Amino acid sequence: GESVGLHLPTLSVQEGDNSIINCAYSNSASDYFIWYKQESGKGPQFIIDIRSNMDKRQGQRVTVLLNKTVKHLSLQIAATQPGDSAVYFCAEKIQGAQKLVFGQGTRLTINP
Amino acid sequence: DAGVIQSPRHEVTEMGQEVTLRCKPISGHNSLFWYRQTMMRGLELLIYFNNNVPIDDSGMPEDRFSAKMPNASFSTLKIQPSEPRDSAVYFCASSLSGVSQPQHFGDGTRLSIL
């Protein structure tokens, strides 16, 4: 399954499938991007980050892709598990700014 | 490893009362952030400290809100007087150094102002 932007707040995938969560960021001068996972009743949990001088970064079961041409960021989760159910946020830092700006989030639900 | 520790986890109080939220950042982190999360506005930065000095407080809603960081291991966010519209989840986060490093969040304080 694929989310086509933060205006689509919920993504449902089958357990074992790959998930792709997309984020359209706002500023071409953004130089740092980060993904968080937030489970109910908990704080956002850091997943992976990427700087603007890279276009891909991999972690354990996760990959972040950055397309600066179209100002697009995606988070790929391989072999989605029930424990991946959460709200996922992207955030960007504009060059020279002293804050992260968070997106609205995408809720990922896993179907057994 | 101890993460960011916030207290209390829940706070319910009547409008007009003073509210104090507390945060202990991860040891060795020199940057601390206070955020507010609501359904309507999402996750918003209130204030950012670096080496105990406030760097950006442009997100602090108004004079009723104040934050302090008296030392590297403790920060407070105070609301006085509190209002019902202050009801939200307040998060504290810390990073090794600055905004271009991963911020690690506590589990938040859920604040309800009646």
PDB file of C-alpha atoms in Angstrom:
ATOM      1  CA  GLY A   1       0.000   0.000   0.000  1.00  0.00           C
ATOM      2  CA  GLU A   2       1.081   3.575  -0.518  1.00  0.00           C
ATOM      3  CA  SER A   3       0.113   6.856   0.950  1.00  0.00           C
ATOM      4  CA  VAL A   4       0.083   9.748  -1.472  1.00  0.00           C
ATOM      5  CA  GLY A   5       0.545  12.552   0.947  1.00  0.00           C
ATOM      6  CA  LEU A   6      -0.376  13.736   4.355  1.00  0.00           C
ATOM      7  CA  HIS A   7      -3.910  14.585   3.276  1.00  0.00           C
ATOM      8  CA  LEU A   8      -4.500  10.813   3.460  1.00  0.00           C
ATOM      9  CA  PRO A   9      -4.280  10.223   7.182  1.00  0.00           C
ATOM     10  CA  THR A  10      -4.632   6.420   7.290  1.00  0.00           C
ATOM     11  CA  LEU A  11      -2.707   3.668   5.573  1.00  0.00           C
ATOM     12  CA  SER A  12      -3.769   0.027   5.917  1.00  0.00           C
ATOM     13  CA  VAL A  13      -1.441  -2.781   4.908  1.00  0.00           C
ATOM     14  CA  GLN A  14      -1.390  -6.531   5.218  1.00  0.00           C
ATOM     15  CA  GLU A  15       0.980  -8.045   7.732  1.00  0.00           C
ATOM     16  CA  GLY A  16       4.161  -9.026   5.960  1.00  0.00           C
ATOM     17  CA  ASP A  17       3.761  -6.513   3.147  1.00  0.00           C
ATOM     18  CA  ASN A  18       5.977  -3.483   2.710  1.00  0.00           C
ATOM     19  CA  SER A  19       4.625  -0.091   3.803  1.00  0.00           C
ATOM     20  CA  ILE A  20       5.430   3.222   2.167  1.00  0.00           C
ATOM     21  CA  ILE A  21       4.546   6.411   3.967  1.00  0.00           C
ATOM     22  CA  ASN A  22       4.982   9.637   2.038  1.00  0.00           C
ATOM     23  CA  CYS A  23       5.602  13.205   3.076  1.00  0.00           C
ATOM     24  CA  ALA A  24       5.627  16.345   0.953  1.00  0.00           C
ATOM     25  CA  TYR A  25       7.792  18.918   2.680  1.00  0.00           C
ATOM     26  CA  SER A  26       7.399  22.610   2.309  1.00  0.00           C
ATOM     27  CA  ASN A  27      10.751  24.309   1.916  1.00  0.00           C
ATOM     28  CA  SER A  28      13.489  23.734  -0.640  1.00  0.00           C
ATOM     29  CA  ALA A  29      15.978  25.126   1.892  1.00  0.00           C
ATOM     30  CA  SER A  30      15.282  22.324   4.369  1.00  0.00           C
ATOM     31  CA  ASP A  31      18.509  20.493   5.178  1.00  0.00           C
ATOM     32  CA  TYR A  32      17.529  17.857   7.718  1.00  0.00           C
ATOM     33  CA  PHE A  33      14.635  15.418   7.801  1.00  0.00           C
ATOM     34  CA  ILE A  34      13.507  12.906  10.365  1.00  0.00           C
ATOM     35  CA  TRP A  35      10.828  10.269  10.864  1.00  0.00           C
ATOM     36  CA  TYR A  36       9.115   9.453  14.123  1.00  0.00           C
ATOM     37  CA  LYS A  37       6.723   6.728  15.228  1.00  0.00           C
ATOM     38  CA  GLN A  38       4.158   7.495  17.894  1.00  0.00           C
ATOM     39  CA  GLU A  39       2.153   4.829  19.661  1.00  0.00           C
ATOM     40  CA  SER A  40      -0.910   5.633  21.697  1.00  0.00           C
ATOM     41  CA  GLY A  41      -0.067   7.206  25.042  1.00  0.00           C
ATOM     42  CA  LYS A  42       3.633   7.521  24.258  1.00  0.00           C
ATOM     43  CA  GLY A  43       5.998  10.125  22.986  1.00  0.00           C
ATOM     44  CA  PRO A  44       7.317  10.171  19.417  1.00  0.00           C
ATOM     45  CA  GLN A  45      10.057   7.606  18.925  1.00  0.00           C
ATOM     46  CA  PHE A  46      12.959   8.368  16.583  1.00  0.00           C
ATOM     47  CA  ILE A  47      13.122   6.017  13.594  1.00  0.00           C
ATOM     48  CA  ILE A  48      15.593   7.395  11.085  1.00  0.00           C
ATOM     49  CA  ASP A  49      16.950  10.698   9.811  1.00  0.00           C
ATOM     50  CA  ILE A  50      18.559  11.968   6.629  1.00  0.00           C
ATOM     51  CA  ARG A  51      20.428  15.096   5.638  1.00  0.00           C
ATOM     52  CA  SER A  52      19.887  16.951   2.404  1.00  0.00           C
ATOM     53  CA  ASN A  53      23.239  15.847   0.947  1.00  0.00           C
ATOM     54  CA  MET A  54      21.914  12.281   0.796  1.00  0.00           C
ATOM     55  CA  ASP A  55      19.023  10.726  -1.111  1.00  0.00           C
ATOM     56  CA  LYS A  56      18.727   7.395   0.684  1.00  0.00           C
ATOM     57  CA  ARG A  57      19.452   5.976   4.082  1.00  0.00           C
ATOM     58  CA  GLN A  58      18.736   2.536   5.472  1.00  0.00           C
ATOM     59  CA  GLY A  59      18.142   1.262   8.948  1.00  0.00           C
ATOM     60  CA  GLN A  60      16.824  -1.951  10.339  1.00  0.00           C
ATOM     61  CA  ARG A  61      13.757  -2.781   8.177  1.00  0.00           C
ATOM     62  CA  VAL A  62      13.364   0.895   7.320  1.00  0.00           C
ATOM     63  CA  THR A  63      14.565   3.040   4.431  1.00  0.00           C
ATOM     64  CA  VAL A  64      14.169   6.754   4.004  1.00  0.00           C
ATOM     65  CA  LEU A  65      14.235   8.257   0.520  1.00  0.00           C
ATOM     66  CA  LEU A  66      14.657  11.951  -0.188  1.00  0.00           C
ATOM     67  CA  ASN A  67      13.768  13.519  -3.523  1.00  0.00           C
ATOM     68  CA  LYS A  68      14.776  17.147  -3.364  1.00  0.00           C
ATOM     69  CA  THR A  69      13.602  17.873  -6.885  1.00  0.00           C
ATOM     70  CA  VAL A  70       9.982  17.391  -5.932  1.00  0.00           C
ATOM     71  CA  LYS A  71      10.407  18.004  -2.183  1.00  0.00           C
ATOM     72  CA  HIS A  72       9.313  14.515  -1.257  1.00  0.00           C
ATOM     73  CA  LEU A  73      10.308  12.249   1.583  1.00  0.00           C
ATOM     74  CA  SER A  74       9.242   8.662   2.091  1.00  0.00           C
ATOM     75  CA  LEU A  75       9.597   6.014   4.754  1.00  0.00           C
ATOM     76  CA  GLN A  76       9.601   2.408   3.669  1.00  0.00           C
ATOM     77  CA  ILE A  77       9.013  -0.321   6.221  1.00  0.00           C
ATOM     78  CA  ALA A  78       9.838  -3.829   5.095  1.00  0.00           C
ATOM     79  CA  ALA A  79       7.786  -6.848   6.139  1.00  0.00           C
ATOM     80  CA  THR A  80       5.324  -4.847   8.206  1.00  0.00           C
ATOM     81  CA  GLN A  81       4.521  -6.321  11.609  1.00  0.00           C
ATOM     82  CA  PRO A  82       1.639  -5.713  14.041  1.00  0.00           C
ATOM     83  CA  GLY A  83       4.040  -3.746  16.243  1.00  0.00           C
ATOM     84  CA  ASP A  84       4.472  -1.233  13.436  1.00  0.00           C
ATOM     85  CA  SER A  85       0.922   0.040  13.991  1.00  0.00           C
ATOM     86  CA  ALA A  86       1.272   3.686  15.015  1.00  0.00           C
ATOM     87  CA  VAL A  87       1.127   7.238  13.727  1.00  0.00           C
ATOM     88  CA  TYR A  88       4.189   8.208  11.714  1.00  0.00           C
ATOM     89  CA  PHE A  89       5.401  11.785  11.507  1.00  0.00           C
ATOM     90  CA  CYS A  90       7.905  13.365   9.198  1.00  0.00           C
ATOM     91  CA  ALA A  91       9.653  16.564  10.217  1.00  0.00           C
ATOM     92  CA  GLU A  92      11.921  18.993   8.411  1.00  0.00           C
ATOM     93  CA  LYS A  93      14.429  21.575   9.548  1.00  0.00           C
ATOM     94  CA  ILE A  94      14.826  24.637   7.364  1.00  0.00           C
ATOM     95  CA  GLN A  95      18.464  25.657   6.890  1.00  0.00           C
ATOM     96  CA  GLY A  96      19.379  28.258   9.478  1.00  0.00           C
ATOM     97  CA  ALA A  97      16.228  27.692  11.511  1.00  0.00           C
ATOM     98  CA  GLN A  98      16.282  26.407  15.060  1.00  0.00           C
ATOM     99  CA  LYS A  99      13.286  24.129  14.969  1.00  0.00           C
ATOM    100  CA  LEU A 100      11.774  21.042  13.433  1.00  0.00           C
ATOM    101  CA  VAL A 101       8.447  21.473  11.671  1.00  0.00           C
ATOM    102  CA  PHE A 102       6.312  18.368  11.978  1.00  0.00           C
ATOM    103  CA  GLY A 103       3.776  17.067   9.493  1.00  0.00           C
ATOM    104  CA  GLN A 104       0.278  16.057  10.516  1.00  0.00           C
ATOM    105  CA  GLY A 105       1.070  12.366  10.639  1.00  0.00           C
ATOM    106  CA  THR A 106      -0.121   9.183   8.918  1.00  0.00           C
ATOM    107  CA  ARG A 107      -1.786   6.391  10.855  1.00  0.00           C
ATOM    108  CA  LEU A 108      -0.522   2.966   9.822  1.00  0.00           C
ATOM    109  CA  THR A 109      -2.786   0.021  10.571  1.00  0.00           C
ATOM    110  CA  ILE A 110      -1.827  -3.587  10.012  1.00  0.00           C
ATOM    111  CA  ASN A 111      -4.340  -6.152   8.826  1.00  0.00           C
ATOM    112  CA  PRO A 112      -3.690  -9.727   9.961  1.00  0.00           C
TER     113      PRO A 112
ATOM    114  CA  ASP B   1      19.362   3.451  29.292  1.00  0.00           C
ATOM    115  CA  ALA B   2      17.233   6.130  30.930  1.00  0.00           C
ATOM    116  CA  GLY B   3      15.335   8.167  28.414  1.00  0.00           C
ATOM    117  CA  VAL B   4      13.773  11.570  28.868  1.00  0.00           C
ATOM    118  CA  ILE B   5      11.745  11.578  32.063  1.00  0.00           C
ATOM    119  CA  GLN B   6       8.689  13.773  32.455  1.00  0.00           C
ATOM    120  CA  SER B   7       6.442  14.341  35.424  1.00  0.00           C
ATOM    121  CA  PRO B   8       3.641  14.243  36.156  1.00  0.00           C
ATOM    122  CA  ARG B   9       2.216  11.896  33.500  1.00  0.00           C
ATOM    123  CA  HIS B  10      -1.251  13.300  34.007  1.00  0.00           C
ATOM    124  CA  GLU B  11      -2.464  16.558  35.520  1.00  0.00           C
ATOM    125  CA  VAL B  12      -6.026  17.699  36.007  1.00  0.00           C
ATOM    126  CA  THR B  13      -6.614  21.086  37.525  1.00  0.00           C
ATOM    127  CA  GLU B  14      -9.071  23.944  37.529  1.00  0.00           C
ATOM    128  CA  MET B  15      -8.624  27.009  35.406  1.00  0.00           C
ATOM    129  CA  GLY B  16      -6.686  29.767  37.067  1.00  0.00           C
ATOM    130  CA  GLN B  17      -4.363  27.377  38.863  1.00  0.00           C
ATOM    131  CA  GLU B  18      -0.624  27.281  38.321  1.00  0.00           C
ATOM    132  CA  VAL B  19       0.689  24.219  36.536  1.00  0.00           C
ATOM    133  CA  THR B  20       4.325  23.097  36.562  1.00  0.00           C
ATOM    134  CA  LEU B  21       5.600  20.397  34.249  1.00  0.00           C
ATOM    135  CA  ARG B  22       9.007  18.847  34.793  1.00  0.00           C
ATOM    136  CA  CYS B  23      11.600  17.252  32.565  1.00  0.00           C
ATOM    137  CA  LYS B  24      14.876  15.437  33.025  1.00  0.00           C
ATOM    138  CA  PRO B  25      16.748  15.144  29.713  1.00  0.00           C
ATOM    139  CA  ILE B  26      19.019  12.299  28.731  1.00  0.00           C
ATOM    140  CA  SER B  27      22.374  12.610  30.463  1.00  0.00           C
ATOM    141  CA  GLY B  28      24.971  14.170  28.179  1.00  0.00           C
ATOM    142  CA  HIS B  29      22.442  15.852  25.920  1.00  0.00           C
ATOM    143  CA  ASN B  30      22.926  19.602  25.751  1.00  0.00           C
ATOM    144  CA  SER B  31      19.736  20.545  23.920  1.00  0.00           C
ATOM    145  CA  LEU B  32      16.232  20.439  25.358  1.00  0.00           C
ATOM    146  CA  PHE B  33      12.907  21.085  23.692  1.00  0.00           C
ATOM    147  CA  TRP B  34       9.355  21.571  24.963  1.00  0.00           C
ATOM    148  CA  TYR B  35       6.499  20.698  22.609  1.00  0.00           C
ATOM    149  CA  ARG B  36       2.718  20.774  22.800  1.00  0.00           C
ATOM    150  CA  GLN B  37       0.547  18.293  20.906  1.00  0.00           C
ATOM    151  CA  THR B  38      -3.142  18.776  20.145  1.00  0.00           C
ATOM    152  CA  MET B  39      -5.471  17.213  17.614  1.00  0.00           C
ATOM    153  CA  MET B  40      -6.065  20.552  15.940  1.00  0.00           C
ATOM    154  CA  ARG B  41      -2.507  21.872  15.725  1.00  0.00           C
ATOM    155  CA  GLY B  42      -0.381  18.744  15.872  1.00  0.00           C
ATOM    156  CA  LEU B  43       3.066  18.853  17.432  1.00  0.00           C
ATOM    157  CA  GLU B  44       4.381  22.380  17.972  1.00  0.00           C
ATOM    158  CA  LEU B  45       7.675  23.559  19.419  1.00  0.00           C
ATOM    159  CA  LEU B  46       7.252  25.859  22.396  1.00  0.00           C
ATOM    160  CA  ILE B  47      10.854  26.530  23.379  1.00  0.00           C
ATOM    161  CA  TYR B  48      14.359  25.228  22.711  1.00  0.00           C
ATOM    162  CA  PHE B  49      17.301  25.405  25.134  1.00  0.00           C
ATOM    163  CA  ASN B  50      20.932  24.835  24.246  1.00  0.00           C
ATOM    164  CA  ASN B  51      23.435  24.514  27.089  1.00  0.00           C
ATOM    165  CA  ASN B  52      20.671  25.689  29.445  1.00  0.00           C
ATOM    166  CA  VAL B  53      20.139  28.920  27.495  1.00  0.00           C
ATOM    167  CA  PRO B  54      16.837  29.592  25.686  1.00  0.00           C
ATOM    168  CA  ILE B  55      17.554  29.825  21.960  1.00  0.00           C
ATOM    169  CA  ASP B  56      14.095  29.998  20.436  1.00  0.00           C
ATOM    170  CA  ASP B  57      10.978  30.757  22.454  1.00  0.00           C
ATOM    171  CA  SER B  58       8.894  32.013  19.557  1.00  0.00           C
ATOM    172  CA  GLY B  59       6.449  29.165  20.074  1.00  0.00           C
ATOM    173  CA  MET B  60       5.550  30.106  23.629  1.00  0.00           C
ATOM    174  CA  PRO B  61       1.881  31.072  23.328  1.00  0.00           C
ATOM    175  CA  GLU B  62       1.809  34.061  25.635  1.00  0.00           C
ATOM    176  CA  ASP B  63       3.099  35.478  28.888  1.00  0.00           C
ATOM    177  CA  ARG B  64       1.196  32.887  30.879  1.00  0.00           C
ATOM    178  CA  PHE B  65       3.789  30.354  29.753  1.00  0.00           C
ATOM    179  CA  SER B  66       7.352  30.325  31.059  1.00  0.00           C
ATOM    180  CA  ALA B  67      10.173  27.803  30.933  1.00  0.00           C
ATOM    181  CA  LYS B  68      13.405  27.481  32.834  1.00  0.00           C
ATOM    182  CA  MET B  69      16.443  25.282  32.713  1.00  0.00           C
ATOM    183  CA  PRO B  70      18.451  25.907  35.877  1.00  0.00           C
ATOM    184  CA  ASN B  71      20.936  23.139  35.096  1.00  0.00           C
ATOM    185  CA  ALA B  72      21.745  20.521  32.482  1.00  0.00           C
ATOM    186  CA  SER B  73      19.569  17.856  34.060  1.00  0.00           C
ATOM    187  CA  PHE B  74      16.317  19.662  34.768  1.00  0.00           C
ATOM    188  CA  SER B  75      13.777  21.909  33.104  1.00  0.00           C
ATOM    189  CA  THR B  76      10.323  23.185  33.973  1.00  0.00           C
ATOM    190  CA  LEU B  77       7.434  24.535  31.939  1.00  0.00           C
ATOM    191  CA  LYS B  78       5.023  26.637  33.942  1.00  0.00           C
ATOM    192  CA  ILE B  79       1.566  27.905  33.056  1.00  0.00           C
ATOM    193  CA  GLN B  80       0.091  30.610  35.251  1.00  0.00           C
ATOM    194  CA  PRO B  81      -2.823  31.133  35.221  1.00  0.00           C
ATOM    195  CA  SER B  82      -3.971  28.062  33.346  1.00  0.00           C
ATOM    196  CA  GLU B  83      -6.922  28.127  30.938  1.00  0.00           C
ATOM    197  CA  PRO B  84      -9.022  25.326  29.392  1.00  0.00           C
ATOM    198  CA  ARG B  85      -7.438  25.958  25.971  1.00  0.00           C
ATOM    199  CA  ASP B  86      -4.084  24.937  27.461  1.00  0.00           C
ATOM    200  CA  SER B  87      -5.351  21.347  27.656  1.00  0.00           C
ATOM    201  CA  ALA B  88      -2.965  19.232  25.566  1.00  0.00           C
ATOM    202  CA  VAL B  89      -0.152  16.726  25.828  1.00  0.00           C
ATOM    203  CA  TYR B  90       3.152  18.420  26.592  1.00  0.00           C
ATOM    204  CA  PHE B  91       6.344  16.694  25.544  1.00  0.00           C
ATOM    205  CA  CYS B  92       9.929  17.293  26.471  1.00  0.00           C
ATOM    206  CA  ALA B  93      12.707  16.101  24.169  1.00  0.00           C
ATOM    207  CA  SER B  94      16.483  16.237  24.243  1.00  0.00           C
ATOM    208  CA  SER B  95      19.240  15.853  21.681  1.00  0.00           C
ATOM    209  CA  LEU B  96      23.000  15.511  21.840  1.00  0.00           C
ATOM    210  CA  SER B  97      23.530  18.888  20.291  1.00  0.00           C
ATOM    211  CA  GLY B  98      21.126  21.124  18.480  1.00  0.00           C
ATOM    212  CA  VAL B  99      18.248  20.723  16.101  1.00  0.00           C
ATOM    213  CA  SER B 100      20.046  18.707  13.421  1.00  0.00           C
ATOM    214  CA  GLN B 101      20.424  15.705  15.700  1.00  0.00           C
ATOM    215  CA  PRO B 102      17.675  13.222  16.576  1.00  0.00           C
ATOM    216  CA  GLN B 103      15.483  14.457  19.377  1.00  0.00           C
ATOM    217  CA  HIS B 104      14.429  11.838  21.912  1.00  0.00           C
ATOM    218  CA  PHE B 105      11.050  12.395  23.487  1.00  0.00           C
ATOM    219  CA  GLY B 106       9.629  11.633  26.879  1.00  0.00           C
ATOM    220  CA  ASP B 107       6.195  10.092  27.224  1.00  0.00           C
ATOM    221  CA  GLY B 108       4.583  13.446  27.888  1.00  0.00           C
ATOM    222  CA  THR B 109       2.289  15.066  30.424  1.00  0.00           C
ATOM    223  CA  ARG B 110      -1.398  14.955  29.595  1.00  0.00           C
ATOM    224  CA  LEU B 111      -2.804  18.215  30.946  1.00  0.00           C
ATOM    225  CA  SER B 112      -6.494  18.861  31.411  1.00  0.00           C
ATOM    226  CA  ILE B 113      -7.690  22.260  32.571  1.00  0.00           C
ATOM    227  CA  LEU B 114     -11.288  22.241  33.739  1.00  0.00           C
TER     228      LEU B 114
END
